mmCIF file of C-alpha atoms in Angstrom:
data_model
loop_
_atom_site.group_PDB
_atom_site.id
_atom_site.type_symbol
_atom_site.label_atom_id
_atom_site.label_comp_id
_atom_site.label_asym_id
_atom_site.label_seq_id
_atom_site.Cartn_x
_atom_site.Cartn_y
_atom_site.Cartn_z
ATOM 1 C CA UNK A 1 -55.130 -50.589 -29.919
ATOM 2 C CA UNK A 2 -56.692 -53.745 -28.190
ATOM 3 C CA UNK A 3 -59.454 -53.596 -27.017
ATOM 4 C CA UNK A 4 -58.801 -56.292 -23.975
ATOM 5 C CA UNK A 5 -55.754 -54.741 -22.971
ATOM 6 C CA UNK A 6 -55.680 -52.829 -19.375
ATOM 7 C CA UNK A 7 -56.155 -48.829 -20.085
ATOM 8 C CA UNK A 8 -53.571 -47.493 -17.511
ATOM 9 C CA UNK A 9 -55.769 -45.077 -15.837
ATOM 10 C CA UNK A 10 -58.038 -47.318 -15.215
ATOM 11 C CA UNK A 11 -55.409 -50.097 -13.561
ATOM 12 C CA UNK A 12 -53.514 -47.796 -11.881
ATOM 13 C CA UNK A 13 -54.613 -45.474 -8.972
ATOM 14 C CA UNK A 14 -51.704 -45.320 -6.849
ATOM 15 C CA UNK A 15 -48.545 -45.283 -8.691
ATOM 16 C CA UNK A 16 -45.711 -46.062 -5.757
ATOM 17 C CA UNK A 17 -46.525 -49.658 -6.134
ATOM 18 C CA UNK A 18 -45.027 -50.206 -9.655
ATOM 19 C CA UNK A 19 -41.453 -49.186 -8.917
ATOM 20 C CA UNK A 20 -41.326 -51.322 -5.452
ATOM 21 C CA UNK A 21 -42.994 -54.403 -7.917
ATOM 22 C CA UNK A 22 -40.441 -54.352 -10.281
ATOM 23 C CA UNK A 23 -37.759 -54.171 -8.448
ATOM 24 C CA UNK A 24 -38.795 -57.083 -6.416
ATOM 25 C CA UNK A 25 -39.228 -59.082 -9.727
ATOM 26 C CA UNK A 26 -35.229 -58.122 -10.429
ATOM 27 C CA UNK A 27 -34.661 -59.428 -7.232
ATOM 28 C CA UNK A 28 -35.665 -62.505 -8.240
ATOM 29 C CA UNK A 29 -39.451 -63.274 -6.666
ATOM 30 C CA UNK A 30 -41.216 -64.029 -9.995
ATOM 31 C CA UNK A 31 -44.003 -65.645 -9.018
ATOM 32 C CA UNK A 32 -47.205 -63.160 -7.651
ATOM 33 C CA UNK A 33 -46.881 -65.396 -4.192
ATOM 34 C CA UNK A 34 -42.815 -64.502 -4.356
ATOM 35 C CA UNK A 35 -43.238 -60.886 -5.043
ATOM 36 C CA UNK A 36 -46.530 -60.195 -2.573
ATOM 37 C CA UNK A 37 -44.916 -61.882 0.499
ATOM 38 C CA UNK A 38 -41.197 -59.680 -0.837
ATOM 39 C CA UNK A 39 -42.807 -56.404 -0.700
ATOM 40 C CA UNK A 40 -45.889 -57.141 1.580
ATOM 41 C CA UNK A 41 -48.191 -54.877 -0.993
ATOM 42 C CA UNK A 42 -52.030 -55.878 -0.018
ATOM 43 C CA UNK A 43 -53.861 -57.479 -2.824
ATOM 44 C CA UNK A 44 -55.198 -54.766 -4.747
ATOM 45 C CA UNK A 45 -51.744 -52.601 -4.678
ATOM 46 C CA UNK A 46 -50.105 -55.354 -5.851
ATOM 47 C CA UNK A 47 -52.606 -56.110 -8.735
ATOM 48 C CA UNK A 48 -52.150 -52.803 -9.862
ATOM 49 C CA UNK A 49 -48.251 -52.824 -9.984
ATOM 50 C CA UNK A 50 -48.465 -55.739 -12.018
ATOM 51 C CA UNK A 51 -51.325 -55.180 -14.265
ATOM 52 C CA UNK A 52 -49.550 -51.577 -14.871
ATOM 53 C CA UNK A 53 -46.050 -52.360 -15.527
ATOM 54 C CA UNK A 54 -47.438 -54.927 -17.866
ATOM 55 C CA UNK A 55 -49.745 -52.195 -19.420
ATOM 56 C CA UNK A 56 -46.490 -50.128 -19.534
ATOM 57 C CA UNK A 57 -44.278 -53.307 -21.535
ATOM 58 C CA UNK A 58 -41.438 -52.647 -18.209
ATOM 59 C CA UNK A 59 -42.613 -56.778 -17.445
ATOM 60 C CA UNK A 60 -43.771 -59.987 -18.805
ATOM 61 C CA UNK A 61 -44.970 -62.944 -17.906
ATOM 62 C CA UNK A 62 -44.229 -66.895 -18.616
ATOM 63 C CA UNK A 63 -46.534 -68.679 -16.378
ATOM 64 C CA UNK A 64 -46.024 -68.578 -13.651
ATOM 65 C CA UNK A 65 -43.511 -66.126 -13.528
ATOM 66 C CA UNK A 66 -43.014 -62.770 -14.029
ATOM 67 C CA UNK A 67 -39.580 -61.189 -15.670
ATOM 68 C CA UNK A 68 -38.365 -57.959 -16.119
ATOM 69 C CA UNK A 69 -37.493 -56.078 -19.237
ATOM 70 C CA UNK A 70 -33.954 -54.076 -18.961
ATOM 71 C CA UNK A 71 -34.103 -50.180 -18.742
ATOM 72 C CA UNK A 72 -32.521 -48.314 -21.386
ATOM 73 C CA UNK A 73 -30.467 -46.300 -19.406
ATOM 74 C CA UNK A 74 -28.556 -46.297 -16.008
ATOM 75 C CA UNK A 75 -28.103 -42.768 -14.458
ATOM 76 C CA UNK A 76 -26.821 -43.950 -11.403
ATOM 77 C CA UNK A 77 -30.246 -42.744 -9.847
ATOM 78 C CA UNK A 78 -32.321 -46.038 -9.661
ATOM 79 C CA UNK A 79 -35.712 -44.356 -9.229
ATOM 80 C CA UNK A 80 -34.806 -42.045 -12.244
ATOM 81 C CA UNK A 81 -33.670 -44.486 -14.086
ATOM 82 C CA UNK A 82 -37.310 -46.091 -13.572
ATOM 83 C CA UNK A 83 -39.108 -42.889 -14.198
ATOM 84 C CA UNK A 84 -37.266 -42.661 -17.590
ATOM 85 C CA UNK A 85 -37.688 -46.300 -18.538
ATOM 86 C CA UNK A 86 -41.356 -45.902 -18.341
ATOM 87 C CA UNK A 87 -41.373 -42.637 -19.922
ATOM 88 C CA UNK A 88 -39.180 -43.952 -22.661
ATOM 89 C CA UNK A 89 -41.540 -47.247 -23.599
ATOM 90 C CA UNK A 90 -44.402 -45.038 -23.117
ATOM 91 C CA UNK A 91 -42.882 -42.867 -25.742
ATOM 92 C CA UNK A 92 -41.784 -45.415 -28.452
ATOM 93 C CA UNK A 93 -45.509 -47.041 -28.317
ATOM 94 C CA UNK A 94 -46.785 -43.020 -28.916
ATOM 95 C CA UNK A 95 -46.771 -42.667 -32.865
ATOM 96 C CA UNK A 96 -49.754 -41.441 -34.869
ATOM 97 C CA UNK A 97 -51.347 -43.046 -36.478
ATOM 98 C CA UNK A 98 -51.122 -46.314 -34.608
ATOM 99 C CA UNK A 99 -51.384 -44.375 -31.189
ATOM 100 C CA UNK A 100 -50.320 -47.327 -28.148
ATOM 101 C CA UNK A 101 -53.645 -47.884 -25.827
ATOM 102 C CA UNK A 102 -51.234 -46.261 -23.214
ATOM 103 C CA UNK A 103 -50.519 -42.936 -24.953
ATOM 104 C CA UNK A 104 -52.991 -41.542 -23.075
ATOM 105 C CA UNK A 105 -50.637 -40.465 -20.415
ATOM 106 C CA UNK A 106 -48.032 -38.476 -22.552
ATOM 107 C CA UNK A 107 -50.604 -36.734 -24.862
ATOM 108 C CA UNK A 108 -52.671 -35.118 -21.652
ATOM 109 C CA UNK A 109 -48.948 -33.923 -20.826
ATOM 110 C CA UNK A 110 -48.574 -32.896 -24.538
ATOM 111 C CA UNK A 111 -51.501 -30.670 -24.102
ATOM 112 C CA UNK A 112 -50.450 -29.096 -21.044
ATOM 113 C CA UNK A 113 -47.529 -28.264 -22.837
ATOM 114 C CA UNK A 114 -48.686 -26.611 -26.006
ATOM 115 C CA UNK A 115 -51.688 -24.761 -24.757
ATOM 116 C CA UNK A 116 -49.442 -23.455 -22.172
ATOM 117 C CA UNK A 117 -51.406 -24.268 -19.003
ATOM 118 C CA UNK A 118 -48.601 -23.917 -16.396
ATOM 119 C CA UNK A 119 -51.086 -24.898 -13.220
ATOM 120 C CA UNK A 120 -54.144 -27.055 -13.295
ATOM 121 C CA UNK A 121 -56.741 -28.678 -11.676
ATOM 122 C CA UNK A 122 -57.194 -32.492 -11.684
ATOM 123 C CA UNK A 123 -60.849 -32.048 -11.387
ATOM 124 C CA UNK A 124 -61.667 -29.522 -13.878
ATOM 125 C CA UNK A 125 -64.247 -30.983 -16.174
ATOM 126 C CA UNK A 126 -63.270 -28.275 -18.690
ATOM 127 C CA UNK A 127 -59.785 -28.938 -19.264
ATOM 128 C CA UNK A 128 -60.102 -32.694 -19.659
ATOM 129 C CA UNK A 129 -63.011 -32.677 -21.948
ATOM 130 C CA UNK A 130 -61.029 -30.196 -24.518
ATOM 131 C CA UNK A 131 -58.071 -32.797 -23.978
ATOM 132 C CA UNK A 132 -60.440 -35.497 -24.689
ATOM 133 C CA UNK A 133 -61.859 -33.969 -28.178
ATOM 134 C CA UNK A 134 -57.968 -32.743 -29.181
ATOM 135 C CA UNK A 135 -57.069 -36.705 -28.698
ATOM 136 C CA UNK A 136 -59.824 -37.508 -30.571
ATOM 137 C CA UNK A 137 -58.918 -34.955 -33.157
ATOM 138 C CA UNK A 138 -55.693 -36.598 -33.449
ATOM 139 C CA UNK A 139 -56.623 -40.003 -33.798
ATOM 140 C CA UNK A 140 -56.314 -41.448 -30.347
ATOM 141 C CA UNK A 141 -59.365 -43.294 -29.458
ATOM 142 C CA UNK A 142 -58.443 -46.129 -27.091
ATOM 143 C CA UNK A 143 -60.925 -48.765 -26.941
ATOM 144 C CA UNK A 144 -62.339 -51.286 -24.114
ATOM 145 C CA UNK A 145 -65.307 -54.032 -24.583
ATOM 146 C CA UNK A 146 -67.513 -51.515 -24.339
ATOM 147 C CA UNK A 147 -66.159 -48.902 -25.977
ATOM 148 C CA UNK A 148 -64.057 -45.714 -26.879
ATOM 149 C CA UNK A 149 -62.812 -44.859 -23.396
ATOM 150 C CA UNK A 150 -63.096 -40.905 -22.412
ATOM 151 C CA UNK A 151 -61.375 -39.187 -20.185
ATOM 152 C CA UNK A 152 -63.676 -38.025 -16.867
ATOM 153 C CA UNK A 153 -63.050 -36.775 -13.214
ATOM 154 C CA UNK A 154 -61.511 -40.297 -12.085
ATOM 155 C CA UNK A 155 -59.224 -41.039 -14.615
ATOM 156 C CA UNK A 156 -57.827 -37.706 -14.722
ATOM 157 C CA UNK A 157 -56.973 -37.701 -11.116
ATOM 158 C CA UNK A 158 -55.415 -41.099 -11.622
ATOM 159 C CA UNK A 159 -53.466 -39.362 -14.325
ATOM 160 C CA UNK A 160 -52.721 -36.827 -12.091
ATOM 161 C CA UNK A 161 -50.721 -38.863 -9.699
ATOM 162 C CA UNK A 162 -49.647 -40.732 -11.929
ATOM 163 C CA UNK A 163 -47.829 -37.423 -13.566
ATOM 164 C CA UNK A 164 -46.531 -36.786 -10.493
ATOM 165 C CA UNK A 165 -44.984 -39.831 -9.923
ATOM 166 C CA UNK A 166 -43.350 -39.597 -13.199
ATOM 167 C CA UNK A 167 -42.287 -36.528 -12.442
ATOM 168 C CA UNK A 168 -43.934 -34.589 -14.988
ATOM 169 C CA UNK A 169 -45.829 -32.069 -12.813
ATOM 170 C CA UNK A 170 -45.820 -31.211 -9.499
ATOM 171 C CA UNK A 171 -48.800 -31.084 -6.732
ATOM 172 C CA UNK A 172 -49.005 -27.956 -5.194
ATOM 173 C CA UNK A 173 -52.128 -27.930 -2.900
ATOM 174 C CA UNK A 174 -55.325 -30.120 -3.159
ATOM 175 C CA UNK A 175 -56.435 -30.391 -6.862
ATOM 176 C CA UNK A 176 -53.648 -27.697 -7.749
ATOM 177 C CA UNK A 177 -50.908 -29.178 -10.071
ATOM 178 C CA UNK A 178 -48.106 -27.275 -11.714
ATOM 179 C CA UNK A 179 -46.975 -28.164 -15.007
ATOM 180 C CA UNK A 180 -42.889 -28.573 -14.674
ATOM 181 C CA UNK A 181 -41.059 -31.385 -15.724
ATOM 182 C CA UNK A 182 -38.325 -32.715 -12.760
ATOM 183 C CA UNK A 183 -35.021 -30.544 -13.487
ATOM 184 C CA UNK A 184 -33.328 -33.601 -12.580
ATOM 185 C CA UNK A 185 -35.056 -35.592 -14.802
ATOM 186 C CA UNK A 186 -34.107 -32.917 -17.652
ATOM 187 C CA UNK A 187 -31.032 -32.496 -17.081
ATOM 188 C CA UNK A 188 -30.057 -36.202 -17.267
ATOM 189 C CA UNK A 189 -32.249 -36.236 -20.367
ATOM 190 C CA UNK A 190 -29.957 -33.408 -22.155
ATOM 191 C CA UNK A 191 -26.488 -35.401 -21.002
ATOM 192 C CA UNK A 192 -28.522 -38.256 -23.000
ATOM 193 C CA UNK A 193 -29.357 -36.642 -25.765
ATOM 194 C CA UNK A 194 -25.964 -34.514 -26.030
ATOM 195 C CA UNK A 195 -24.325 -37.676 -26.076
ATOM 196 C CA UNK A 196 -26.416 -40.060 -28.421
ATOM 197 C CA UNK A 197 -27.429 -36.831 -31.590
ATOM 198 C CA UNK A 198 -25.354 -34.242 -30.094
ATOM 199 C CA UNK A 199 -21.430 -33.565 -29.897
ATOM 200 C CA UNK A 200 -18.875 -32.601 -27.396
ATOM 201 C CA UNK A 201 -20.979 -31.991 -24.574
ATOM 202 C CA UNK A 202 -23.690 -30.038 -26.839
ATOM 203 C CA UNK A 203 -27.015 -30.403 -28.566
ATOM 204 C CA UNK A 204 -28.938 -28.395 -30.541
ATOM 205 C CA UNK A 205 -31.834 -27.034 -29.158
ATOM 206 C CA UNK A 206 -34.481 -28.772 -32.312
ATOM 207 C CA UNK A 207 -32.192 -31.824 -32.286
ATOM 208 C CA UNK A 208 -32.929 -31.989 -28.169
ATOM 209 C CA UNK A 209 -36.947 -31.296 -28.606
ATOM 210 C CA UNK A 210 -36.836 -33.841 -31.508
ATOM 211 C CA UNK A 211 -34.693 -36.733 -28.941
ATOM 212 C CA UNK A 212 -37.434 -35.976 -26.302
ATOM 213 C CA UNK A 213 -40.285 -36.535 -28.914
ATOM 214 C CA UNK A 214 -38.728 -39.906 -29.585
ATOM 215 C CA UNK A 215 -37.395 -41.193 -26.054
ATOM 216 C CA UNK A 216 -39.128 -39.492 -23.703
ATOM 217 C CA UNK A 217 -42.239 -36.982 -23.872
ATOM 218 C CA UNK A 218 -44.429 -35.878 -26.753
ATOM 219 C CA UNK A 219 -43.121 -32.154 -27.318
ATOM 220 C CA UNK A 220 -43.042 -30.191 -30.141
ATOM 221 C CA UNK A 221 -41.615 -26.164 -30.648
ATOM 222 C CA UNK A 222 -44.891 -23.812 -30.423
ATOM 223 C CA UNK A 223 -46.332 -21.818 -33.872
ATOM 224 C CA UNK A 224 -43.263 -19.122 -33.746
ATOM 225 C CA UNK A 225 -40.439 -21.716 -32.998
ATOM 226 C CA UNK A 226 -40.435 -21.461 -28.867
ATOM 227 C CA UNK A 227 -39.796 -23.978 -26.341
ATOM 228 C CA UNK A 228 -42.754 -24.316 -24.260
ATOM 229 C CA UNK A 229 -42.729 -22.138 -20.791
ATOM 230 C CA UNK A 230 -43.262 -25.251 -19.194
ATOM 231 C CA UNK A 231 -39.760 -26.469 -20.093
ATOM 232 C CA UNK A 232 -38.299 -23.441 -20.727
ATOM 233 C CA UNK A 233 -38.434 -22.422 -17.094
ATOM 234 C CA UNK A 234 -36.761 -26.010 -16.411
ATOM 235 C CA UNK A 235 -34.002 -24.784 -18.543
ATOM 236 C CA UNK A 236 -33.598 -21.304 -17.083
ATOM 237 C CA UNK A 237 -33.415 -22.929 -13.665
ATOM 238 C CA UNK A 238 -30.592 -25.596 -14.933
ATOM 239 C CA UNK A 239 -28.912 -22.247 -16.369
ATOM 240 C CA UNK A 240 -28.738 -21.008 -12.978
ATOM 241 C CA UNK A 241 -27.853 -23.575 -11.030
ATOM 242 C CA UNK A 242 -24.835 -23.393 -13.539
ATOM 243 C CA UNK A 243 -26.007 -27.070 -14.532
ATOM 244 C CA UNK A 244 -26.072 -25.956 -18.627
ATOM 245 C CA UNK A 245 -25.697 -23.095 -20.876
ATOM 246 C CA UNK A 246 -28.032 -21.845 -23.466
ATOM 247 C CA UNK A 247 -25.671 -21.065 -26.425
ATOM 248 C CA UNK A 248 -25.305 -19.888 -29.745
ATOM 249 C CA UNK A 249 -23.457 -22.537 -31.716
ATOM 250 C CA UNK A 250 -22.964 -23.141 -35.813
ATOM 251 C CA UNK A 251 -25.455 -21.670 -38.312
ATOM 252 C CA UNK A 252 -28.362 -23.180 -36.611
ATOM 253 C CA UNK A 253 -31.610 -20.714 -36.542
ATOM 254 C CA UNK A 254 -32.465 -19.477 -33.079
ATOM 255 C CA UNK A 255 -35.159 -21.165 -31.050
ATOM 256 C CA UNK A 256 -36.557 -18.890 -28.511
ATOM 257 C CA UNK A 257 -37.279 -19.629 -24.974
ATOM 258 C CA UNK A 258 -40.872 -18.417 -24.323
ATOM 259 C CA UNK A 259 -41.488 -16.515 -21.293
ATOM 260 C CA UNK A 260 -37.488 -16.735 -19.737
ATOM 261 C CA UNK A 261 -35.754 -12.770 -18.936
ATOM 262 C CA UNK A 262 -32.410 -12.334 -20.262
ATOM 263 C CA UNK A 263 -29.343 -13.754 -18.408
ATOM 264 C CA UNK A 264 -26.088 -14.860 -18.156
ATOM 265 C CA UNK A 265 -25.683 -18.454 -19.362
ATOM 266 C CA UNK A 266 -28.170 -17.885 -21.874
ATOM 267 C CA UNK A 267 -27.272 -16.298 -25.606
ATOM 268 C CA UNK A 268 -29.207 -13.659 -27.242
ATOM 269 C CA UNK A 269 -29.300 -15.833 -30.579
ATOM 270 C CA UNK A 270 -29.069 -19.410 -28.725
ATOM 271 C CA UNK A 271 -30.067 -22.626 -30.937
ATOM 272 C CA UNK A 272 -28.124 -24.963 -28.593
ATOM 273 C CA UNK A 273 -27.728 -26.288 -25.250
ATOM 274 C CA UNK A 274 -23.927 -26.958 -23.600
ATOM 275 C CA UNK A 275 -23.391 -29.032 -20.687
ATOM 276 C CA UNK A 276 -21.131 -27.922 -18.085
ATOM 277 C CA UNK A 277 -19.219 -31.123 -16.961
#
């Protein structure tokens, strides 16, 4: 991890401007004069668009311009398909033990995850301190000038909104965040995987959790083999809106959903996940 490199939560407090940024860049204003008059972002918002998407690895730069890098997929959706390119190069530049400096923004959302905090506050010293050591614990220890860089009250508001932006969690009131990943987002992310490690429309269950890990968000089945509540409720909500089906399919073992009532749509031993066209 470089130690001159931007840390993201430190460049970025408000997260809108990197989406308007880059698309201004693919419209062709590549120079910082081009894309501030294109977009009329003050100073500092545009600073942080383009010190974040560079942070990020969704630009470059040639002096004096600026260039875009191609996102990997094209939903049809061009701020989802924004959301996911970040999420995906955030995700390939997340391997232990050579953790990216930017990592920092899917292992807090790791932890939510796993330790099963559903709701959170994005000031509570607590919670980001134990995140903080578990990083540590891990290996992640991203670096500035002066330093190993901790998480505190600021940057974990800026991850926060950032979060939110990406559509990882949702901000109820105040401080209050839930921890729920966008159903949209999800179910795009299942059509993806179905298609790319999956077949006919289906996907196992670990082969899906393993295709996140890799492309998208640092998730892992709990102790007894469950899908996280966090995304598990996603999935019982795309069941419902008659978006999927949770199904029983092959030999496969049967992965649990933890915390989700028994319905229709889903199968008592399901290991796989169908989408209805």
């Amino acid at each position: 991890m470089s130690e001159t490199a931007p840390y993201i939560l430190n460049a970025v407090q408000t997260p809108t401007p990197l989406r308007t940024v880059y698309r201004s860049i693919e419209r062709g204003n590549t120079t910082k004069d081009e894309i501030a008059e294109d977009t009329a972002l003050d100073s500092d918002l545009l600073n942080q668009g383009l010190t974040g998407l560079r942070a990020i690895g969704i630009i470059g730069r040639q002096e004096p311009d600026y260039y875009t890098v191609d996102l990997p997929w094209h939903t049809g959706d061009d701020a989802l398909d924004f959301r996911l390119g970040i999420l995906h190069n955030l995700a390939t530049d997340a391997e232990s033990p050579d953790w990216g400096k930017q990592s920092v923004v899917l292992l807090n959302y790791q932890y939510l995850l796993q330790e099963e905090h559903q709701a959170f506050e994005s000031n509570d010293g607590t919670l980001y301190e134990k995140i903080n050591r578990w990083q540590r614990e891990r290996g992640y220890a991203p670096r500035s000038q002066e330093g190993e860089i901790d998480l505190n009250e600021p940057k974990f508001v800026n991850w926060s909104r950032l979060a939110v932006f990406l559509g990882l969690v949702y901000k109820a009131n105040g401080r209050t965040h839930t921890t729920y990943p966008d159903p949209e987002m999800i179910d795009h992310s299942i059509r993806l995987a179905a298609n790319e490690v999956g077949s006919e429309h289906r996907v196992l269950i670990t082969d899906y959790v393993e295709w996140l890990r890799e492309n998208l968000l640092l998730i892992e089945l709990t102790d007894d083999g469950s899908v996280p509540a966090s995304l598990s409720r996603v999935l019982f909500n795309l069941v419902r809106n008659d978006m999927i089906r949770i199904a029983e399919y092959g030999d496969a073992a049967a992965v649990n959903l933890n915390g989700i009532p028994r319905r229709e749509g889903i199968a008592k031993d399901a290991n796989a996940i169908e989408v209805i066209q």
